[in-house]
Amino acid sequence: MKKILFAILTVLIFYSCSTDFEINADWKDITVVYGLLDQSDTVHYIKIGKAFLGDESALIMAQEPDSLYYDTANISAYLHELNAGNLVRAINLEPDFSLPKDSGLFFNNFQVIYKTNESLNEDYEYRLYIEKSNETEQITAVTPIVKDFVVEKPNLLLFNIDF
């Protein structure tokens, strides 16, 4: 009797479990921004890309430029220079295709980097504005310029404790 009950329970458990579920969420446009502003540099670069998700292999999608980059005709990027919250000037970031991209798993025939040759003031804040022509929402970020600083190396005379 116990064997029959065990067999019935086993069959019910395996038939009641479902492995059908959606691995991917609905597609959503997610902008990814990398940048470093240094007042001592003569050229400033901001990389604007997008995250991707789909039903295909990520290795295949990573080889498609439209999975990684926005069409430059449909996106605008600016740096607003702010002094005490007041706009001093707007700096247009131009798309640049001239920097080579290392080979690897991702598309590397070109990369889109946005740049400006304008000098930056270390006493001001900078607000990045990204506008997409097909959306009303803007993407923004604000940062101060980090003034000169000294990087102190760790004291080599002290010992490390590893856990």
Coordinates of C-alpha atoms in Angstrom, one line a residue:
M1 CA 0.0 0.0 0.0
K2 CA 2.8 2.4 0.9
K3 CA 4.5 1.7 -2.4
I4 CA 1.3 2.5 -4.4
L5 CA 0.8 5.8 -2.4
F6 CA 4.4 6.7 -3.0
A7 CA 4.1 6.0 -6.7
I8 CA 0.9 8.1 -7.0
L9 CA 2.5 11.0 -5.1
T10 CA 5.6 10.9 -7.3
V11 CA 3.5 11.0 -10.4
L12 CA 1.4 13.8 -9.1
I13 CA 4.4 15.9 -8.1
F14 CA 6.0 15.5 -11.5
Y15 CA 2.8 16.3 -13.4
S16 CA 1.9 19.2 -11.2
C17 CA 5.3 21.0 -11.6
S18 CA 5.6 23.3 -14.6
T19 CA 8.9 24.4 -16.1
D20 CA 7.3 26.9 -18.4
F21 CA 8.2 30.4 -17.4
E22 CA 9.5 33.6 -19.1
I23 CA 13.2 34.1 -18.6
N24 CA 13.2 37.6 -20.1
A25 CA 11.1 40.5 -19.1
D26 CA 9.4 42.7 -21.6
W27 CA 11.9 44.9 -23.5
K28 CA 12.7 48.2 -21.9
D29 CA 15.1 50.9 -23.2
I30 CA 17.9 51.2 -20.6
T31 CA 20.6 53.8 -21.2
V32 CA 24.1 53.0 -20.0
V33 CA 26.5 56.0 -19.5
Y34 CA 30.2 55.9 -18.8
G35 CA 32.3 59.1 -18.4
L36 CA 35.1 60.8 -16.6
L37 CA 35.5 64.5 -16.6
D38 CA 39.0 65.9 -15.8
Q39 CA 39.5 69.6 -15.9
S40 CA 43.2 69.1 -16.9
D41 CA 42.2 67.1 -20.1
T42 CA 41.8 68.9 -23.4
V43 CA 39.2 66.4 -24.7
H44 CA 36.3 64.9 -22.7
Y45 CA 34.5 61.7 -23.6
I46 CA 31.2 60.3 -22.5
K47 CA 30.1 56.8 -23.7
I48 CA 26.4 56.5 -24.2
G49 CA 25.1 53.0 -25.0
K50 CA 22.2 50.8 -24.1
A51 CA 21.7 47.5 -22.3
F52 CA 20.2 44.7 -24.3
L53 CA 18.0 41.7 -23.5
G54 CA 16.3 39.4 -25.9
D55 CA 15.4 35.8 -26.7
E56 CA 18.5 35.2 -28.8
S57 CA 21.9 34.3 -27.4
A58 CA 23.7 37.3 -25.8
L59 CA 26.8 36.4 -27.8
I60 CA 24.8 36.9 -31.1
M61 CA 23.1 40.1 -29.9
A62 CA 26.4 41.6 -28.7
Q63 CA 27.6 41.5 -32.3
E64 CA 24.8 43.8 -33.5
P65 CA 25.6 47.6 -33.2
D66 CA 21.9 48.5 -32.7
S67 CA 22.0 46.3 -29.5
L68 CA 24.8 48.5 -28.1
Y69 CA 24.4 52.0 -29.6
Y70 CA 21.6 54.5 -30.3
D71 CA 21.3 55.9 -33.7
T72 CA 23.2 59.2 -33.5
A73 CA 20.4 61.0 -35.5
N74 CA 18.0 60.2 -32.7
I75 CA 20.0 61.2 -29.7
S76 CA 21.5 64.5 -28.4
A77 CA 23.9 64.9 -25.5
Y78 CA 24.9 68.1 -23.7
L79 CA 26.9 69.1 -20.6
H80 CA 25.4 72.0 -18.7
E81 CA 28.0 74.0 -16.8
L82 CA 26.5 75.1 -13.5
N83 CA 27.7 77.7 -11.0
A84 CA 25.7 77.6 -7.8
G85 CA 22.9 75.9 -9.7
N86 CA 22.8 78.6 -12.4
L87 CA 23.5 77.7 -16.0
V88 CA 26.8 79.2 -17.2
R89 CA 26.9 77.5 -20.7
A90 CA 25.7 74.5 -22.6
I91 CA 28.3 72.3 -24.1
N92 CA 27.3 70.1 -27.1
L93 CA 28.7 66.6 -27.1
E94 CA 29.4 65.5 -30.6
P95 CA 29.3 61.8 -31.7
D96 CA 32.8 60.5 -32.5
F97 CA 33.5 57.2 -34.3
S98 CA 37.3 57.6 -34.5
L99 CA 38.4 55.7 -31.3
P100 CA 39.0 52.0 -32.1
K101 CA 37.4 49.4 -29.9
D102 CA 39.3 46.3 -28.8
S103 CA 38.3 43.0 -30.3
G104 CA 36.3 40.6 -28.2
L105 CA 32.8 39.3 -27.8
F106 CA 31.1 42.7 -28.5
F107 CA 30.7 44.4 -31.8
N108 CA 34.0 46.2 -32.6
N109 CA 33.9 47.6 -36.1
F110 CA 33.3 51.0 -34.5
Q111 CA 32.2 52.5 -31.2
V112 CA 30.2 55.7 -30.6
I113 CA 31.7 58.0 -28.1
Y114 CA 30.4 61.6 -27.4
K115 CA 33.1 64.2 -27.0
T116 CA 33.9 67.9 -26.5
N117 CA 37.1 69.9 -26.7
E118 CA 35.7 72.6 -24.4
S119 CA 37.7 73.3 -21.2
L120 CA 36.1 72.6 -17.9
N121 CA 36.2 74.7 -14.7
E122 CA 37.0 72.8 -11.5
D123 CA 34.8 75.2 -9.5
Y124 CA 31.6 74.3 -11.4
E125 CA 29.3 71.3 -11.5
Y126 CA 28.4 69.6 -14.7
R127 CA 25.0 68.2 -15.6
L128 CA 24.8 65.6 -18.4
Y129 CA 21.6 65.8 -20.5
I130 CA 20.7 63.1 -22.9
E131 CA 17.7 63.5 -25.1
K132 CA 16.2 60.9 -27.3
S133 CA 14.1 62.2 -30.2
N134 CA 11.4 59.4 -29.7
E135 CA 10.9 60.0 -26.0
T136 CA 9.9 62.9 -23.8
E137 CA 11.9 61.8 -20.8
Q138 CA 15.5 63.1 -20.5
I139 CA 18.3 61.3 -18.9
T140 CA 20.4 63.4 -16.5
A141 CA 23.3 63.2 -14.1
V142 CA 25.2 65.8 -12.1
T143 CA 28.7 65.8 -10.9
P144 CA 31.2 68.2 -9.4
I145 CA 34.7 68.2 -10.8
V146 CA 37.1 66.6 -8.3
K147 CA 39.9 69.0 -7.7
D148 CA 43.6 67.9 -7.6
F149 CA 44.3 65.3 -5.0
V150 CA 47.1 63.0 -4.0
V151 CA 46.8 59.2 -4.1
E152 CA 48.6 57.8 -1.2
K153 CA 49.8 54.3 -1.7
P154 CA 49.1 51.7 1.1
N155 CA 51.9 51.4 3.6
L156 CA 53.8 48.3 2.6
L157 CA 55.3 47.9 6.1
L158 CA 51.8 47.0 7.4
F159 CA 50.8 43.4 7.0
N160 CA 47.6 42.2 5.3
I161 CA 45.0 40.2 7.1
D162 CA 43.0 37.8 4.9
F163 CA 39.9 36.1 6.0

